N, CA, C and O atoms as a Tinker XYZ file with bonds, in Angstrom:
   344  protein
     1  N     23.587000  -17.255000   19.483000    73     2
     2  CA    23.527000  -17.849000   18.161000    64     1     3
     3  C     22.841000  -16.893000   17.201000    63     2     4     5
     4  O     22.028000  -16.057000   17.596000    81     3
     5  N     23.180000  -17.032000   15.978000    73     3     6
     6  CA    22.576000  -16.189000   14.957000    64     5     7
     7  C     21.533000  -16.982000   14.196000    63     6     8     9
     8  O     21.407000  -18.196000   14.355000    81     7
     9  N     20.788000  -16.269000   13.364000    73     7    10
    10  CA    19.799000  -16.956000   12.546000    64     9    11
    11  C     20.481000  -17.911000   11.582000    63    10    12    13
    12  O     19.903000  -18.934000   11.214000    81    11
    13  N     21.702000  -17.593000   11.168000    73    11    14
    14  CA    22.449000  -18.462000   10.276000    64    13    15
    15  C     22.657000  -19.830000   10.913000    63    14    16    17
    16  O     22.556000  -20.851000   10.232000    81    15
    17  N     22.945000  -19.862000   12.215000    73    15    18
    18  CA    23.126000  -21.115000   12.932000    64    17    19
    19  C     21.815000  -21.855000   13.142000    63    18    20    21
    20  O     21.817000  -23.059000   13.398000    81    19
    21  N     20.701000  -21.148000   13.037000    73    19    22
    22  CA    19.382000  -21.732000   13.286000    64    21    23
    23  C     19.105000  -22.915000   12.365000    63    22    24    25
    24  O     18.439000  -23.866000   12.775000    81    23
    25  N     19.596000  -22.880000   11.142000    73    23    26
    26  CA    19.327000  -23.962000   10.209000    64    25    27
    27  C     20.073000  -25.249000   10.566000    63    26    28    29
    28  O     19.745000  -26.315000   10.046000    81    27
    29  N     21.069000  -25.159000   11.448000    73    27    30
    30  CA    21.824000  -26.329000   11.876000    64    29    31
    31  C     21.226000  -27.009000   13.102000    63    30    32    33
    32  O     21.717000  -28.056000   13.524000    81    31
    33  N     20.185000  -26.437000   13.675000    73    31    34
    34  CA    19.570000  -26.966000   14.895000    64    33    35
    35  C     18.434000  -27.898000   14.512000    63    34    36    37
    36  O     17.621000  -27.585000   13.642000    81    35
    37  N     18.389000  -29.039000   15.171000    73    35    38
    38  CA    17.335000  -30.022000   14.907000    64    37    39
    39  C     16.019000  -29.509000   15.477000    63    38    40    41
    40  O     15.966000  -29.136000   16.649000    81    39
    41  N     14.946000  -29.481000   14.668000    73    39    42
    42  CA    13.637000  -29.035000   15.181000    64    41    43
    43  C     13.161000  -29.930000   16.317000    63    42    44    45
    44  O     13.442000  -31.128000   16.332000    81    43
    45  N     12.447000  -29.348000   17.256000    73    43    46
    46  CA    11.947000  -30.085000   18.409000    64    45    47
    47  C     10.437000  -30.006000   18.451000    63    46    48    49
    48  O      9.870000  -28.920000   18.333000    81    47
    49  N      9.786000  -31.124000   18.616000    73    47    50
    50  CA     8.338000  -31.163000   18.789000    64    49    51
    51  C      8.026000  -31.892000   20.088000    63    50    52    53
    52  O      8.329000  -33.078000   20.217000    81    51
    53  N      7.432000  -31.207000   21.042000    73    51    54
    54  CA     7.082000  -31.870000   22.306000    64    53    55
    55  C      6.182000  -33.071000   22.062000    63    54    56    57
    56  O      5.278000  -33.013000   21.228000    81    55
    57  N      6.428000  -34.171000   22.794000    73    55    58
    58  CA     5.689000  -35.395000   22.567000    64    57    59
    59  C      4.313000  -35.457000   23.232000    63    58    60    61
    60  O      3.452000  -36.214000   22.782000    81    59
    61  N      4.091000  -34.684000   24.283000    73    59    62
    62  CA     2.880000  -34.818000   25.075000    64    61    63
    63  C      1.696000  -34.062000   24.512000    63    62    64    65
    64  O      1.762000  -33.505000   23.416000    81    63
    65  N      0.619000  -34.047000   25.267000    73    63    66
    66  CA    -0.564000  -33.284000   24.870000    64    65    67
    67  C     -0.182000  -31.844000   24.551000    63    66    68    69
    68  O      0.563000  -31.206000   25.295000    81    67
    69  N     -0.684000  -31.362000   23.476000    73    67    70
    70  CA    -0.199000  -30.109000   22.921000    64    69    71
    71  C     -1.372000  -29.389000   22.269000    63    70    72    73
    72  O     -1.871000  -29.845000   21.240000    81    71
    73  N     -1.818000  -28.292000   22.834000    73    71    74
    74  CA    -2.932000  -27.579000   22.210000    64    73    75
    75  C     -2.468000  -26.971000   20.892000    63    74    76    77
    76  O     -1.287000  -26.664000   20.723000    81    75
    77  N     -3.396000  -26.800000   19.965000    73    75    78
    78  CA    -3.064000  -26.225000   18.666000    64    77    79
    79  C     -2.452000  -24.845000   18.786000    63    78    80    81
    80  O     -1.489000  -24.521000   18.092000    81    79
    81  N     -3.009000  -24.038000   19.662000    73    79    82
    82  CA    -2.520000  -22.678000   19.867000    64    81    83
    83  C     -1.094000  -22.700000   20.436000    63    82    84    85
    84  O     -0.255000  -21.889000   20.044000    81    83
    85  N     -0.828000  -23.622000   21.354000    73    83    86
    86  CA     0.511000  -23.742000   21.935000    64    85    87
    87  C      1.517000  -24.210000   20.881000    63    86    88    89
    88  O      2.645000  -23.720000   20.842000    81    87
    89  N      1.122000  -25.134000   20.044000    73    87    90
    90  CA     2.009000  -25.610000   18.974000    64    89    91
    91  C      2.357000  -24.464000   18.028000    63    90    92    93
    92  O      3.513000  -24.297000   17.639000    81    91
    93  N      1.354000  -23.685000   17.667000    73    91    94
    94  CA     1.594000  -22.519000   16.793000    64    93    95
    95  C      2.607000  -21.578000   17.409000    63    94    96    97
    96  O      3.550000  -21.141000   16.749000    81    95
    97  N      2.407000  -21.276000   18.658000    73    95    98
    98  CA     3.306000  -20.357000   19.376000    64    97    99
    99  C      4.713000  -20.927000   19.450000    63    98   100   101
   100  O      5.679000  -20.211000   19.188000    81    99
   101  N      4.851000  -22.215000   19.805000    73    99   102
   102  CA     6.151000  -22.871000   19.921000    64   101   103
   103  C      6.892000  -22.844000   18.577000    63   102   104   105
   104  O      8.096000  -22.592000   18.528000    81   103
   105  N      6.163000  -23.104000   17.497000    73   103   106
   106  CA     6.782000  -23.145000   16.173000    64   105   107
   107  C      7.259000  -21.767000   15.698000    63   106   108   109
   108  O      8.080000  -21.687000   14.784000    81   107
   109  N      6.766000  -20.701000   16.291000    73   107   110
   110  CA     7.218000  -19.346000   15.940000    64   109   111
   111  C      8.549000  -18.991000   16.608000    63   110   112   113
   112  O      9.209000  -18.031000   16.212000    81   111
   113  N      8.937000  -19.765000   17.617000    73   111   114
   114  CA    10.191000  -19.516000   18.330000    64   113   115
   115  C     11.325000  -20.148000   17.524000    63   114   116   117
   116  O     11.226000  -21.310000   17.131000    81   115
   117  N     12.406000  -19.394000   17.272000    73   115   118
   118  CA    13.532000  -19.979000   16.528000    64   117   119
   119  C     14.043000  -21.244000   17.223000    63   118   120   121
   120  O     14.013000  -21.344000   18.449000    81   119
   121  N     14.511000  -22.201000   16.429000    73   119   122
   122  CA    14.945000  -23.492000   16.967000    64   121   123
   123  C     16.043000  -23.332000   18.013000    63   122   124   125
   124  O     16.029000  -24.034000   19.024000    81   123
   125  N     16.993000  -22.425000   17.793000    73   123   126
   126  CA    18.076000  -22.230000   18.770000    64   125   127
   127  C     17.503000  -21.720000   20.098000    63   126   128   129
   128  O     17.996000  -22.077000   21.168000    81   127
   129  N     16.460000  -20.883000   20.024000    73   127   130
   130  CA    15.835000  -20.357000   21.236000    64   129   131
   131  C     15.015000  -21.442000   21.936000    63   130   132   133
   132  O     14.965000  -21.480000   23.166000    81   131
   133  N     14.372000  -22.325000   21.163000    73   131   134
   134  CA    13.653000  -23.449000   21.754000    64   133   135
   135  C     14.601000  -24.284000   22.611000    63   134   136   137
   136  O     14.277000  -24.637000   23.745000    81   135
   137  N     15.760000  -24.594000   22.068000    73   135   138
   138  CA    16.740000  -25.397000   22.807000    64   137   139
   139  C     17.197000  -24.686000   24.071000    63   138   140   141
   140  O     17.337000  -25.311000   25.122000    81   139
   141  N     17.426000  -23.398000   23.976000    73   139   142
   142  CA    17.859000  -22.615000   25.141000    64   141   143
   143  C     16.780000  -22.630000   26.227000    63   142   144   145
   144  O     17.088000  -22.758000   27.412000    81   143
   145  N     15.524000  -22.500000   25.820000    73   143   146
   146  CA    14.397000  -22.529000   26.764000    64   145   147
   147  C     14.327000  -23.893000   27.462000    63   146   148   149
   148  O     14.183000  -23.968000   28.682000    81   147
   149  N     14.431000  -24.961000   26.678000    73   147   150
   150  CA    14.309000  -26.318000   27.220000    64   149   151
   151  C     15.478000  -26.699000   28.120000    63   150   152   153
   152  O     15.343000  -27.581000   28.969000    81   151
   153  N     16.604000  -26.054000   27.947000    73   151   154
   154  CA    17.793000  -26.366000   28.739000    64   153   155
   155  C     17.967000  -25.425000   29.925000    63   154   156   157
   156  O     18.969000  -25.504000   30.636000    81   155
   157  N     17.005000  -24.539000   30.145000    73   155   158
   158  CA    17.135000  -23.541000   31.204000    64   157   159
   159  C     15.828000  -23.416000   31.988000    63   158   160   161
   160  O     15.133000  -22.403000   31.901000    81   159
   161  N     15.509000  -24.455000   32.750000    73   159   162
   162  CA    14.295000  -24.510000   33.564000    64   161   163
   163  C     14.716000  -24.672000   35.022000    63   162   164   165
   164  O     15.588000  -25.487000   35.324000    81   163
   165  N     14.114000  -23.914000   35.922000    73   163   166
   166  CA    14.499000  -23.984000   37.333000    64   165   167
   167  C     13.860000  -25.185000   38.002000    63   166   168   169
   168  O     12.654000  -25.403000   37.885000    81   167
   169  N     14.675000  -25.968000   38.708000    73   167   170
   170  CA    14.183000  -27.098000   39.494000    64   169   171
   171  C     14.381000  -26.776000   40.969000    63   170   172   173
   172  O     15.505000  -26.528000   41.406000    81   171
   173  N     13.300000  -26.779000   41.735000    73   171   174
   174  CA    13.404000  -26.459000   43.163000    64   173   175
   175  C     14.112000  -27.570000   43.931000    63   174   176   177
   176  O     14.716000  -27.315000   44.973000    81   175
   177  N     14.042000  -28.787000   43.431000    73   175   178
   178  CA    14.700000  -29.913000   44.101000    64   177   179
   179  C     16.217000  -29.845000   43.899000    63   178   180   181
   180  O     16.981000  -30.015000   44.849000    81   179
   181  N     16.642000  -29.599000   42.674000    73   179   182
   182  CA    18.078000  -29.506000   42.361000    64   181   183
   183  C     18.659000  -28.141000   42.741000    63   182   184   185
   184  O     19.870000  -27.984000   42.899000    81   183
   185  N     17.764000  -27.160000   42.885000    73   183   186
   186  CA    18.156000  -25.775000   43.176000    64   185   187
   187  C     19.117000  -25.220000   42.133000    63   186   188   189
   188  O     20.115000  -24.573000   42.449000    81   187
   189  N     18.777000  -25.499000   40.879000    73   187   190
   190  CA    19.587000  -24.995000   39.774000    64   189   191
   191  C     18.778000  -25.067000   38.476000    63   190   192   193
   192  O     17.685000  -25.630000   38.428000    81   191
   193  N     19.354000  -24.478000   37.435000    73   191   194
   194  CA    18.753000  -24.561000   36.111000    64   193   195
   195  C     19.067000  -25.934000   35.529000    63   194   196   197
   196  O     20.202000  -26.404000   35.598000    81   195
   197  N     18.059000  -26.565000   34.961000    73   195   198
   198  CA    18.187000  -27.925000   34.427000    64   197   199
   199  C     17.484000  -28.001000   33.074000    63   198   200   201
   200  O     16.847000  -27.043000   32.636000    81   199
   201  N     17.609000  -29.140000   32.429000    73   199   202
   202  CA    16.851000  -29.420000   31.212000    64   201   203
   203  C     15.516000  -30.036000   31.608000    63   202   204   205
   204  O     15.412000  -30.746000   32.609000    81   203
   205  N     14.506000  -29.751000   30.807000    73   203   206
   206  CA    13.169000  -30.283000   31.061000    64   205   207
   207  C     12.890000  -31.454000   30.125000    63   206   208   209
   208  O     13.236000  -31.410000   28.944000    81   207
   209  N     12.269000  -32.489000   30.655000    73   207   210
   210  CA    11.691000  -33.546000   29.831000    64   209   211
   211  C     10.246000  -33.122000   29.642000    63   210   212   213
   212  O      9.416000  -33.289000   30.536000    81   211
   213  N      9.957000  -32.582000   28.495000    73   211   214
   214  CA     8.676000  -31.935000   28.245000    64   213   215
   215  C      7.540000  -32.937000   28.138000    63   214   216   217
   216  O      7.642000  -33.938000   27.429000    81   215
   217  N      6.447000  -32.654000   28.857000    73   215   218
   218  CA     5.276000  -33.530000   28.843000    64   217   219
   219  C      4.056000  -32.858000   28.240000    63   218   220   221
   220  O      3.330000  -33.473000   27.458000    81   219
   221  N      3.821000  -31.595000   28.596000    73   219   222
   222  CA     2.651000  -30.890000   28.070000    64   221   223
   223  C      2.995000  -29.434000   27.801000    63   222   224   225
   224  O      3.920000  -28.870000   28.385000    81   223
   225  N      2.233000  -28.855000   26.914000    73   223   226
   226  CA     2.325000  -27.419000   26.644000    64   225   227
   227  C      0.917000  -26.879000   26.491000    63   226   228   229
   228  O      0.023000  -27.564000   25.993000    81   227
   229  N      0.732000  -25.656000   26.921000    73   227   230
   230  CA    -0.582000  -25.027000   26.795000    64   229   231
   231  C     -0.413000  -23.513000   26.823000    63   230   232   233
   232  O      0.619000  -23.001000   27.256000    81   231
   233  N     -1.409000  -22.825000   26.369000    73   231   234
   234  CA    -1.435000  -21.367000   26.442000    64   233   235
   235  C     -2.308000  -20.959000   27.614000    63   234   236   237
   236  O     -3.374000  -21.533000   27.836000    81   235
   237  N     -1.851000  -19.967000   28.360000    73   235   238
   238  CA    -2.662000  -19.318000   29.389000    64   237   239
   239  C     -2.598000  -17.842000   29.067000    63   238   240   241
   240  O     -1.592000  -17.178000   29.320000    81   239
   241  N     -3.675000  -17.338000   28.510000    73   239   242
   242  CA    -3.750000  -15.995000   27.950000    64   241   243
   243  C     -2.662000  -15.881000   26.890000    63   242   244   245
   244  O     -2.706000  -16.625000   25.911000    81   243
   245  N     -1.686000  -14.986000   27.036000    73   243   246
   246  CA    -0.640000  -14.822000   26.026000    64   245   247
   247  C      0.637000  -15.589000   26.349000    63   246   248   249
   248  O      1.614000  -15.507000   25.606000    81   247
   249  N      0.634000  -16.332000   27.451000    73   247   250
   250  CA     1.834000  -17.033000   27.896000    64   249   251
   251  C      1.800000  -18.504000   27.481000    63   250   252   253
   252  O      0.767000  -19.169000   27.568000    81   251
   253  N      2.951000  -18.990000   27.030000    73   251   254
   254  CA     3.115000  -20.404000   26.719000    64   253   255
   255  C      3.658000  -21.089000   27.972000    63   254   256   257
   256  O      4.667000  -20.655000   28.527000    81   255
   257  N      2.998000  -22.151000   28.418000    73   255   258
   258  CA     3.384000  -22.859000   29.631000    64   257   259
   259  C      3.904000  -24.241000   29.239000    63   258   260   261
   260  O      3.194000  -25.027000   28.611000    81   259
   261  N      5.146000  -24.526000   29.616000    73   259   262
   262  CA     5.759000  -25.829000   29.363000    64   261   263
   263  C      5.841000  -26.567000   30.698000    63   262   264   265
   264  O      6.377000  -26.035000   31.670000    81   263
   265  N      5.320000  -27.775000   30.746000    73   263   266
   266  CA     5.355000  -28.567000   31.981000    64   265   267
   267  C      6.014000  -29.912000   31.694000    63   266   268   269
   268  O      5.867000  -30.488000   30.616000    81   267
   269  N      6.745000  -30.389000   32.696000    73   267   270
   270  CA     7.396000  -31.678000   32.528000    64   269   271
   271  C      8.173000  -32.069000   33.766000    63   270   272   273
   272  O      7.825000  -31.688000   34.884000    81   271
   273  N      9.235000  -32.838000   33.551000    73   271   274
   274  CA    10.067000  -33.348000   34.638000    64   273   275
   275  C     11.500000  -32.865000   34.459000    63   274   276   277
   276  O     11.976000  -32.673000   33.340000    81   275
   277  N     12.175000  -32.674000   35.586000    73   275   278
   278  CA    13.596000  -32.332000   35.595000    64   277   279
   279  C     14.367000  -33.520000   35.030000    63   278   280   281
   280  O     14.158000  -34.660000   35.445000    81   279
   281  N     15.253000  -33.247000   34.089000    73   279   282
   282  CA    16.042000  -34.313000   33.479000    64   281   283
   283  C     17.030000  -34.916000   34.480000    63   282   284   285
   284  O     17.461000  -36.057000   34.313000    81   283
   285  N     17.389000  -34.158000   35.517000    73   283   286
   286  CA    18.363000  -34.619000   36.504000    64   285   287
   287  C     17.730000  -35.490000   37.590000    63   286   288   289
   288  O     18.217000  -36.584000   37.876000    81   287
   289  N     16.625000  -34.993000   38.202000    73   287   290
   290  CA    16.065000  -35.699000   39.365000    64   289   291
   291  C     14.639000  -36.211000   39.169000    63   290   292   293
   292  O     14.156000  -37.000000   39.981000    81   291
   293  N     13.959000  -35.778000   38.108000    73   291   294
   294  CA    12.595000  -36.238000   37.855000    64   293   295
   295  C     11.510000  -35.418000   38.532000    63   294   296   297
   296  O     10.327000  -35.721000   38.374000    81   295
   297  N     11.881000  -34.386000   39.284000    73   295   298
   298  CA    10.903000  -33.527000   39.959000    64   297   299
   299  C     10.107000  -32.750000   38.909000    63   298   300   301
   300  O     10.628000  -32.432000   37.840000    81   299
   301  N      8.847000  -32.447000   39.217000    73   299   302
   302  CA     8.023000  -31.667000   38.298000    64   301   303
   303  C      8.572000  -30.257000   38.168000    63   302   304   305
   304  O      8.922000  -29.616000   39.159000    81   303
   305  N      8.642000  -29.780000   36.916000    73   303   306
   306  CA     9.110000  -28.426000   36.643000    64   305   307
   307  C      8.172000  -27.772000   35.640000    63   306   308   309
   308  O      7.400000  -28.445000   34.958000    81   307
   309  N      8.253000  -26.457000   35.563000    73   307   310
   310  CA     7.393000  -25.678000   34.684000    64   309   311
   311  C      8.187000  -24.500000   34.151000    63   310   312   313
   312  O      9.003000  -23.923000   34.870000    81   311
   313  N      7.956000  -24.142000   32.902000    73   311   314
   314  CA     8.637000  -22.987000   32.312000    64   313   315
   315  C      7.588000  -22.108000   31.646000    63   314   316   317
   316  O      6.758000  -22.585000   30.872000    81   315
   317  N      7.639000  -20.823000   31.957000    73   315   318
   318  CA     6.742000  -19.826000   31.363000    64   317   319
   319  C      7.491000  -19.125000   30.250000    63   318   320   321
   320  O      8.619000  -18.672000   30.446000    81   319
   321  N      6.875000  -19.031000   29.081000    73   319   322
   322  CA     7.447000  -18.299000   27.954000    64   321   323
   323  C      6.489000  -17.151000   27.660000    63   322   324   325
   324  O      5.392000  -17.352000   27.139000    81   323
   325  N      6.928000  -15.947000   28.003000    73   323   326
   326  CA     6.099000  -14.760000   27.805000    64   325   327
   327  C      6.123000  -14.344000   26.342000    63   326   328   329
   328  O      7.044000  -14.693000   25.604000    81   327
   329  N      5.103000  -13.594000   25.926000    73   327   330
   330  CA     5.091000  -13.120000   24.548000    64   329   331
   331  C      6.248000  -12.163000   24.303000    63   330   332   333
   332  O      6.642000  -11.409000   25.193000    81   331
   333  N      6.783000  -12.200000   23.105000    73   331   334
   334  CA     7.921000  -11.366000   22.744000    64   333   335
   335  C      7.604000   -9.882000   22.867000    63   334   336   337
   336  O      8.453000   -9.102000   23.298000    81   335
   337  N      6.408000   -9.489000   22.498000    73   335   338
   338  CA     6.025000   -8.082000   22.535000    64   337   339
   339  C      5.372000   -7.677000   23.862000    63   338   340   341
   340  O      4.924000   -6.541000   24.011000    81   339
   341  N      5.318000   -8.614000   24.833000    73   339   342
   342  CA     4.625000   -8.395000   26.081000    64   341   343
   343  C      5.436000   -7.691000   27.056000    63   342   344
   344  O      4.977000   -7.433000   28.169000    81   343
């Protein structure tokens, strides 16, 4: 997707506990990339990439950590978002 398409994507705000620093970092990610991240999380139970039902977000050093449940089976999943310049 291009930046032009970015304006057509609905903004996403995780509903769970959300540190200020994590929110800042998440909001810097283009909306189309946010959707791609949320739809591409590995589930060990399903043994495939799945969508995450996001519960919490936090920063660990320079990494954004997204935690939640697999949309398919409900198993706990986690997604690491590394810094762009890292």
